[in-house]
Each structure stands twice: as structure tokens, then as C-alpha cells.
Amino acid sequence: MLKTAQQYVDSLRALKIRAYIDGERADGVVDHPLVAPHVNAVAKTYELAHVPEHREIMTATSHLTGETVHRYTHIFQGPDDLVKKIRMLRLLGQETGTCFQRCVGLDALNAVYAITFEIDRSEGSDYHQRFVRYLRDVQKRDLMLAGAMTDPKGHRARSPIEQTDPDQFVRVVERRPDGVVIRGAKLHNTGGINAHEVLVMPGTSLKPDEKDYAIACAVPADAEGVIFIFGRQSNDGRKFEGGCDIGNPRFGVVGGEAMVVFDDVFVPNERIFMAGETAFCGTLVNYFATWHRANYGGCKGGNADLLIGATAKMTRILGTDRNAVVRDKLVEMIHMNETTYASAVGASAMGYRLPCGSCMVDPMMANTVKQNITRNVYEIGRLSHDLAGGFLATMPGQKAFENPEIGQFVRKYHTANPEFDVMERVRIGRYIENVTSVTTMVEAMHGAGSPQAQRLAMMGLSAIDEKIRMLERVIDADDAVRDVC
Ligand SMILES: Cc1cc2nc3c(=O)[nH]c(=O)nc-3n(C[C@H](O)[C@H](O)[C@H](O)COP(=O)(O)OP(=O)(O)OC[C@H]3O[C@@H](n4cnc5c(N)ncnc54)[C@H](O)[C@@H]3O)c2cc1C
């Protein structure tokens, strides 16, 4: 079944989640001013699946049932699916101007699908069939999943069992005949607070004596012992005010991240997809991260389309739009944006088949996409700030524009090209301010792994020796002489 946007919102209301927002217990999250924009962004993913012109990229045919499912619950069957995913992300980025939060869950579904197959093939376990049953349910109910991989991690130079506090990585603290009890936390959960389920995965490769930490499982968002603690974002207090100072009032900025605490949560056997198979954790993390890194060329591409649009409009408002240098800066923004989009499409088109039959993106290209994103999103933002001018940082708030005593001055002296209403300049300026805030930038930097994580992967994939051999084949003196002869 494809949920409608309204059905998604209604289904969230039915959940009895334990959530804390701004340090206080929240009874419901759907209508909370700090969460509502993020709910709207996810609702858009549901809405577009029902729009005929977008159906081809927003939906897919389930390889399990042959039925139409949301692409956000689909297992990638080939390069075509992967390319359509990137196209979907760009579309959603353009429609919301922010993070629409379902990608982590999608890539987590795919990673657990692939790894359970490989564990069973090696160990004779039955995780894969268990997971397939779970996946059928996810597809049938069109669930919104949060993917929970990043542990608090404590001291970065120490492994899970070397930590002073053993709970710095999610772990099994009790084994029962019918399931396990888990304890720990996952930080930075995108969409966690407005998801139906949390798909928990280990966040690092593990040693054989770290079996308790090798746990992958699905936990309903309102399971006993699950606590969501919502993060703060730049300018979030403005969401209580309404008006144009918010920036992106309907969809917010980034994914509305929460930390999720597992305060001794019982997980029944049918929801456990890995419990102790340490040898497979590195591959699981790698699968998830590789798919996830390619995504950024799609979603950030869509977001940047809006930022480029906002910046271009601002140049018209300032009267600079016909200047060749200004136009060239816009071209540079477009160039960087299309470069990462092209790499994401390329990584998808070059996908290869995994043992389970699903399709993995080209890993070198996917890591390159994300590495470029850690720079290009900042650079595109820098050029936007450059072209928009200093008022981004200094302009008075909406109330000043409305004040009967000073409003006339604020309006008069913020009017640039008189063809445009001053409030248009303010609204677009606030949009640029918010979508280039530290929240957005840090997501580009750290989402799907820090820049160094991509560089390590690229070094591992670099085949330097093979490149040296290629060189030697080309410049080999004997061959050259023979060719001439
Ligand atoms: C907006 C946002 C949304 C996110 N959403 C999700 C989500 O939905 N689900 C999820 O699971 N995760 C999510 N993440 C987490 C993201 O994957 C992590 O932030 C990322 O992997 C980096 O981990 P960290 O934040 O712990 O930083 P760290 O790993 O602490 O990195 C900080 C710096 O330390 C370096 N470093 C780390 N360890 C070492 C070491 N041993 N030696 C030398 N240098 C080291 C890193 O390279 C980096 O430069 C999200 C992050 C953000 C910012």
C-alpha cells in the first residue's frame, strides 16, 4: 500500500513515543512547531508517490511481491533503480529545499538485506528470511524508517570493549529465549522523532570478543524504553514566531535530528537480524555508507537548485544580475552542483550485483560524491553569501519591518532595485541564511561519515599498484621501440 501524506501524519499521531523537545517531554510531535516542518518534508515523499508524473521515480515494483511499493522501501534491483533513486532525491530536494529524511532508512534496509544473506550463507543462520518477512511488512505498510548507525563512540581511539563506559556503543545486555535486551544510544538520528521504526545497526567493524555489540534489529519508535531527545538547530527559536524570519517555514532545515536512547529495550527474535556475527559488521557498515554517500549528489543537488535560484533572484533584487562576474559566480555554483549530481548518477549507472542479488553503487564514485559534497556545499554557500551581500548577517527581524515607528526606515533603507518589494529581499535573504546555516553545512560535512572516512575508502579502492603497472605498460621502452619498428 502507498500511504498518502495524511495517512503518514495520522499514523504518527497513533504512536505513543517518548519524546523530549527543548529539554521537555512532548506529548505529541506532529504539531510541535519545532518538528512540524520535518513532518511536512517526509509527508512530501508520500504525497509525490501519488502524483502520476512522478510515479515512475517515486515508486518501484517489489521484487518480493510484484506489487507497487514506495521507492523508499525498495531493494535496489539494478543500476536503473539506483539512478531513479538519485533522480527521486533531486526532485524531493527541489520540492522541499531540505532533508526529507527517509534515505537513511532506505539504505539501512538495503544494507541489512544484503548482509543477512551473506551471514546465512556463511553461518547457516536464518536471518535473511526473518528480514524478508520484516521487509514485506515495511513495504505493505509503507513505513518511515530511521536508520540508526552512529553510536556516541566515547574515546575515538578506543574500540567498544576498551571504553570506560561500555554503553558508548549499543550492545546486548541480556539474552532471553524469545529475544534480547539492548542498551545504549544512537546519536544524530535523522527523522527519528517522526519515524515509525528505528533500524539499528552496528556503527563500526568489531573484533571477535565484541559480540555483544554486533546487533542489528528493528525497534518500533514507541517500544518500551525508547527515548527520543530532539536536537537544537540554528535559528530554531524562530519557528515559534512564524513569519519570514524562519527561512523555510514549511519544511525546515536539515532532517530534525534526534538522539535515541535504548534504555534496556526488549527486541523479540523476529526483529533481530544480526546478534554476535562480528565478522560481518565491517561489511554492513561499508554497504550502508557506500549507498548513502552517493545519495548526496541527488538531495544536495535539489537543495542547491533552490539556493542557486534564491541567489540569482537576489542578484536581480540588487540590480547586479547583468554583471558578467556575477553571472560567472552563478555558473560556478551550477558547475559544482552538477558535478556531484553527475557523479551520483554515474556511481549508480555503474552499479554491480551483490551476492544477495541487489545492486551496489560504484564505491569509488560514491565516495568521491560525498567527498566533493563536504567541500562544494560550503563553496556554493560561500558564493551565495558573496552575491547576496552583508545584510544576510545584519538585517533587522520581521517585527522591525512591521513596527509603525521604525518600519518606514527599515523598509526604505533595505529597498534595493525598486522593482522588487523589500519584503521579497528579506524573505529570500532569510531563506539563504537558514539553508546555509551551520546545521546544513555540518550535515554535508559529516552525514554518511566524516570526510576522512571517504578518503580511507578511496585509498583502499585506489589500486595504486595497478595504476603504476598501467604506466609501465604505456612507457615501456622495449614496446615503444618495437612499435616504431
Ligand atoms: C545532520 C546529520 C544527520 C545525521 N544523520 C544520521 C542518521 O540518520 N543515522 C546515523 O546513524 N548517523 C547519522 N549522522 C551521523 C554521521 O554519520 C556522523 O556524524 C559521522 O559518521 C561522523 O561521526 P561523528 O559525528 O561521531 O564524528 P567523529 O567520528 O568524532 O569525527 C570527528 C573528527 O574526528 C576524526 N576521527 C574520528 N575518529 C578518529 C580516530 N580514531 N582517529 C583519528 N581521527 C578520528 C574524524 O575523521 C573527524 O575529522 C548524521 C550526522 C549529521 C551531522
mmCIF file of C-alpha atoms in Angstrom, residues 51-229:
data_model
loop_
_atom_site.group_PDB
_atom_site.id
_atom_site.type_symbol
_atom_site.label_atom_id
_atom_site.label_comp_id
_atom_site.label_asym_id
_atom_site.label_seq_id
_atom_site.Cartn_x
_atom_site.Cartn_y
_atom_site.Cartn_z
ATOM 1 C CA VAL A 51 1.390 12.203 -8.454
ATOM 2 C CA PRO A 52 1.147 10.470 -11.868
ATOM 3 C CA GLU A 53 4.072 12.340 -13.450
ATOM 4 C CA HIS A 54 6.406 11.332 -10.575
ATOM 5 C CA ARG A 55 5.227 7.779 -10.090
ATOM 6 C CA GLU A 56 7.997 6.260 -12.198
ATOM 7 C CA ILE A 57 10.720 7.566 -9.911
ATOM 8 C CA MET A 58 8.811 7.672 -6.605
ATOM 9 C CA THR A 59 7.622 4.066 -6.740
ATOM 10 C CA ALA A 60 9.047 0.687 -7.707
ATOM 11 C CA THR A 61 7.933 -2.890 -8.198
ATOM 12 C CA SER A 62 8.683 -5.017 -5.167
ATOM 13 C CA HIS A 63 10.916 -7.958 -6.049
ATOM 14 C CA LEU A 64 9.208 -9.839 -3.201
ATOM 15 C CA THR A 65 5.549 -9.397 -4.150
ATOM 16 C CA GLY A 66 5.475 -7.829 -7.607
ATOM 17 C CA GLU A 67 3.366 -5.030 -6.139
ATOM 18 C CA THR A 68 3.940 -1.303 -6.432
ATOM 19 C CA VAL A 69 5.780 -0.024 -3.383
ATOM 20 C CA HIS A 70 7.294 3.293 -2.402
ATOM 21 C CA ARG A 71 10.856 3.577 -3.667
ATOM 22 C CA TYR A 72 11.816 4.333 -0.077
ATOM 23 C CA THR A 73 11.047 0.729 0.882
ATOM 24 C CA HIS A 74 12.533 -0.916 -2.207
ATOM 25 C CA ILE A 75 15.582 -3.173 -2.557
ATOM 26 C CA PHE A 76 17.756 -1.917 -5.425
ATOM 27 C CA GLN A 77 17.451 -4.463 -8.237
ATOM 28 C CA GLY A 78 19.829 -2.894 -10.734
ATOM 29 C CA PRO A 79 21.505 0.321 -11.927
ATOM 30 C CA ASP A 80 18.167 1.604 -13.213
ATOM 31 C CA ASP A 81 16.753 1.533 -9.667
ATOM 32 C CA LEU A 82 19.823 3.305 -8.327
ATOM 33 C CA VAL A 83 19.651 6.045 -10.948
ATOM 34 C CA LYS A 84 15.942 6.507 -10.260
ATOM 35 C CA LYS A 85 16.735 6.841 -6.576
ATOM 36 C CA ILE A 86 19.144 9.720 -7.301
ATOM 37 C CA ARG A 87 16.543 11.360 -9.548
ATOM 38 C CA MET A 88 13.971 10.965 -6.772
ATOM 39 C CA LEU A 89 16.331 12.641 -4.291
ATOM 40 C CA ARG A 90 16.950 15.590 -6.584
ATOM 41 C CA LEU A 91 13.219 16.017 -7.138
ATOM 42 C CA LEU A 92 12.497 15.881 -3.411
ATOM 43 C CA GLY A 93 15.356 18.292 -2.740
ATOM 44 C CA GLN A 94 13.777 20.703 -5.198
ATOM 45 C CA GLU A 95 10.317 20.261 -3.702
ATOM 46 C CA THR A 96 11.324 20.767 -0.066
ATOM 47 C CA GLY A 97 14.651 22.643 -0.023
ATOM 48 C CA THR A 98 15.706 20.478 2.880
ATOM 49 C CA CYS A 99 16.342 16.896 4.032
ATOM 50 C CA PHE A 100 13.356 14.587 3.606
ATOM 51 C CA GLN A 101 14.795 12.004 5.987
ATOM 52 C CA ARG A 102 13.865 8.643 4.502
ATOM 53 C CA CYS A 103 17.228 7.876 2.844
ATOM 54 C CA VAL A 104 18.966 6.558 5.941
ATOM 55 C CA GLY A 105 16.196 4.022 6.491
ATOM 56 C CA LEU A 106 16.213 3.035 2.819
ATOM 57 C CA ASP A 107 19.944 2.400 2.736
ATOM 58 C CA ALA A 108 19.725 0.617 6.077
ATOM 59 C CA LEU A 109 17.042 -1.701 4.663
ATOM 60 C CA ASN A 110 19.271 -2.478 1.710
ATOM 61 C CA ALA A 111 22.375 -2.988 3.839
ATOM 62 C CA VAL A 112 20.654 -5.350 6.269
ATOM 63 C CA TYR A 113 19.017 -7.217 3.381
ATOM 64 C CA ALA A 114 22.447 -7.797 1.812
ATOM 65 C CA ILE A 115 24.326 -8.672 4.983
ATOM 66 C CA THR A 116 21.732 -11.109 6.340
ATOM 67 C CA PHE A 117 22.035 -13.044 3.080
ATOM 68 C CA GLU A 118 25.809 -13.219 3.469
ATOM 69 C CA ILE A 119 25.664 -14.187 7.155
ATOM 70 C CA ASP A 120 23.228 -17.025 6.436
ATOM 71 C CA ARG A 121 25.320 -18.283 3.517
ATOM 72 C CA SER A 122 28.351 -18.483 5.770
ATOM 73 C CA GLU A 123 26.848 -19.415 9.131
ATOM 74 C CA GLY A 124 23.702 -21.384 8.207
ATOM 75 C CA SER A 125 21.508 -18.987 10.193
ATOM 76 C CA ASP A 126 18.048 -17.811 9.141
ATOM 77 C CA TYR A 127 18.352 -14.050 9.487
ATOM 78 C CA HIS A 128 17.624 -13.355 5.836
ATOM 79 C CA GLN A 129 14.183 -14.961 5.759
ATOM 80 C CA ARG A 130 13.397 -13.202 9.001
ATOM 81 C CA PHE A 131 14.438 -9.911 7.458
ATOM 82 C CA VAL A 132 12.469 -10.580 4.286
ATOM 83 C CA ARG A 133 9.345 -11.073 6.428
ATOM 84 C CA TYR A 134 10.068 -7.762 8.126
ATOM 85 C CA LEU A 135 10.682 -6.060 4.779
ATOM 86 C CA ARG A 136 7.372 -7.302 3.389
ATOM 87 C CA ASP A 137 5.653 -5.662 6.328
ATOM 88 C CA VAL A 138 7.600 -2.415 5.831
ATOM 89 C CA GLN A 139 6.593 -2.366 2.156
ATOM 90 C CA LYS A 140 2.995 -3.280 2.889
ATOM 91 C CA ARG A 141 2.598 -0.535 5.498
ATOM 92 C CA ASP A 142 4.869 1.940 3.654
ATOM 93 C CA LEU A 143 6.753 2.686 6.848
ATOM 94 C CA MET A 144 9.086 5.584 7.508
ATOM 95 C CA LEU A 145 12.275 4.126 8.994
ATOM 96 C CA ALA A 146 15.045 5.942 10.790
ATOM 97 C CA GLY A 147 18.462 4.350 10.291
ATOM 98 C CA ALA A 148 20.494 4.257 13.485
ATOM 99 C CA MET A 149 24.169 3.523 12.964
ATOM 100 C CA THR A 150 26.209 6.255 14.661
ATOM 101 C CA ASP A 151 26.957 5.439 18.293
ATOM 102 C CA PRO A 152 28.209 8.055 20.763
ATOM 103 C CA LYS A 153 31.593 6.272 20.395
ATOM 104 C CA GLY A 154 33.222 7.721 23.517
ATOM 105 C CA HIS A 155 37.011 7.871 23.177
ATOM 106 C CA ARG A 156 37.584 7.724 19.411
ATOM 107 C CA ALA A 157 40.871 5.856 19.631
ATOM 108 C CA ARG A 158 39.295 3.005 21.620
ATOM 109 C CA SER A 159 37.130 0.120 20.475
ATOM 110 C CA PRO A 160 33.767 -0.651 22.145
ATOM 111 C CA ILE A 161 35.174 -3.000 24.800
ATOM 112 C CA GLU A 162 38.049 -0.641 25.568
ATOM 113 C CA GLN A 163 35.705 2.205 26.581
ATOM 114 C CA THR A 164 35.465 3.251 30.219
ATOM 115 C CA ASP A 165 31.684 3.262 29.780
ATOM 116 C CA PRO A 166 30.600 0.059 27.980
ATOM 117 C CA ASP A 167 27.363 1.713 26.802
ATOM 118 C CA GLN A 168 29.131 4.072 24.382
ATOM 119 C CA PHE A 169 28.167 1.620 21.631
ATOM 120 C CA VAL A 170 24.721 -0.055 21.533
ATOM 121 C CA ARG A 171 25.013 -3.550 22.969
ATOM 122 C CA VAL A 172 23.079 -6.593 24.095
ATOM 123 C CA VAL A 173 22.852 -6.697 27.888
ATOM 124 C CA GLU A 174 20.579 -9.693 28.244
ATOM 125 C CA ARG A 175 19.726 -12.726 26.130
ATOM 126 C CA ARG A 176 16.346 -14.418 26.570
ATOM 127 C CA PRO A 177 14.798 -17.370 24.730
ATOM 128 C CA ASP A 178 12.400 -15.005 22.957
ATOM 129 C CA GLY A 179 14.794 -12.138 22.227
ATOM 130 C CA VAL A 180 17.440 -9.760 23.570
ATOM 131 C CA VAL A 181 17.594 -6.596 25.654
ATOM 132 C CA ILE A 182 19.649 -3.739 24.193
ATOM 133 C CA ARG A 183 21.179 -0.717 25.895
ATOM 134 C CA GLY A 184 22.945 2.361 24.554
ATOM 135 C CA ALA A 185 22.181 5.285 22.287
ATOM 136 C CA LYS A 186 22.466 6.329 18.681
ATOM 137 C CA LEU A 187 23.196 9.983 18.057
ATOM 138 C CA HIS A 188 22.129 12.212 15.154
ATOM 139 C CA ASN A 189 19.048 10.203 14.127
ATOM 140 C CA THR A 190 17.642 11.879 11.041
ATOM 141 C CA GLY A 191 13.842 11.791 11.176
ATOM 142 C CA GLY A 192 13.942 9.550 14.239
ATOM 143 C CA ILE A 193 11.349 11.523 16.125
ATOM 144 C CA ASN A 194 8.840 11.275 13.281
ATOM 145 C CA ALA A 195 9.578 7.719 12.134
ATOM 146 C CA HIS A 196 7.555 4.556 12.688
ATOM 147 C CA GLU A 197 10.554 2.358 13.363
ATOM 148 C CA VAL A 198 14.260 2.590 14.067
ATOM 149 C CA LEU A 199 16.539 0.175 12.214
ATOM 150 C CA VAL A 200 19.542 -0.313 14.481
ATOM 151 C CA MET A 201 22.912 -1.371 13.047
ATOM 152 C CA PRO A 202 26.435 -1.575 14.418
ATOM 153 C CA GLY A 203 28.446 1.509 13.507
ATOM 154 C CA THR A 204 31.914 0.036 13.250
ATOM 155 C CA SER A 205 33.821 -3.137 12.458
ATOM 156 C CA LEU A 206 34.212 -5.307 15.547
ATOM 157 C CA LYS A 207 36.644 -7.833 16.975
ATOM 158 C CA PRO A 208 35.595 -11.409 17.808
ATOM 159 C CA ASP A 209 35.383 -10.608 21.536
ATOM 160 C CA GLU A 210 32.914 -7.765 20.881
ATOM 161 C CA LYS A 211 29.920 -9.990 20.054
ATOM 162 C CA ASP A 212 27.527 -8.073 22.323
ATOM 163 C CA TYR A 213 27.982 -5.031 20.109
ATOM 164 C CA ALA A 214 27.217 -6.870 16.861
ATOM 165 C CA ILE A 215 23.485 -6.227 16.956
ATOM 166 C CA ALA A 216 21.187 -5.280 14.089
ATOM 167 C CA CYS A 217 17.481 -5.092 14.802
ATOM 168 C CA ALA A 218 14.251 -3.205 14.168
ATOM 169 C CA VAL A 219 12.662 -1.344 17.051
ATOM 170 C CA PRO A 220 9.229 0.326 16.905
ATOM 171 C CA ALA A 221 9.580 4.023 17.716
ATOM 172 C CA ASP A 222 7.174 3.648 20.608
ATOM 173 C CA ALA A 223 8.691 0.492 22.108
ATOM 174 C CA GLU A 224 9.130 0.485 25.879
ATOM 175 C CA GLY A 225 12.474 2.064 26.827
ATOM 176 C CA VAL A 226 12.989 4.027 23.588
ATOM 177 C CA ILE A 227 13.528 7.755 24.235
ATOM 178 C CA PHE A 228 13.962 10.449 21.561
ATOM 179 C CA ILE A 229 15.757 13.639 22.544
#
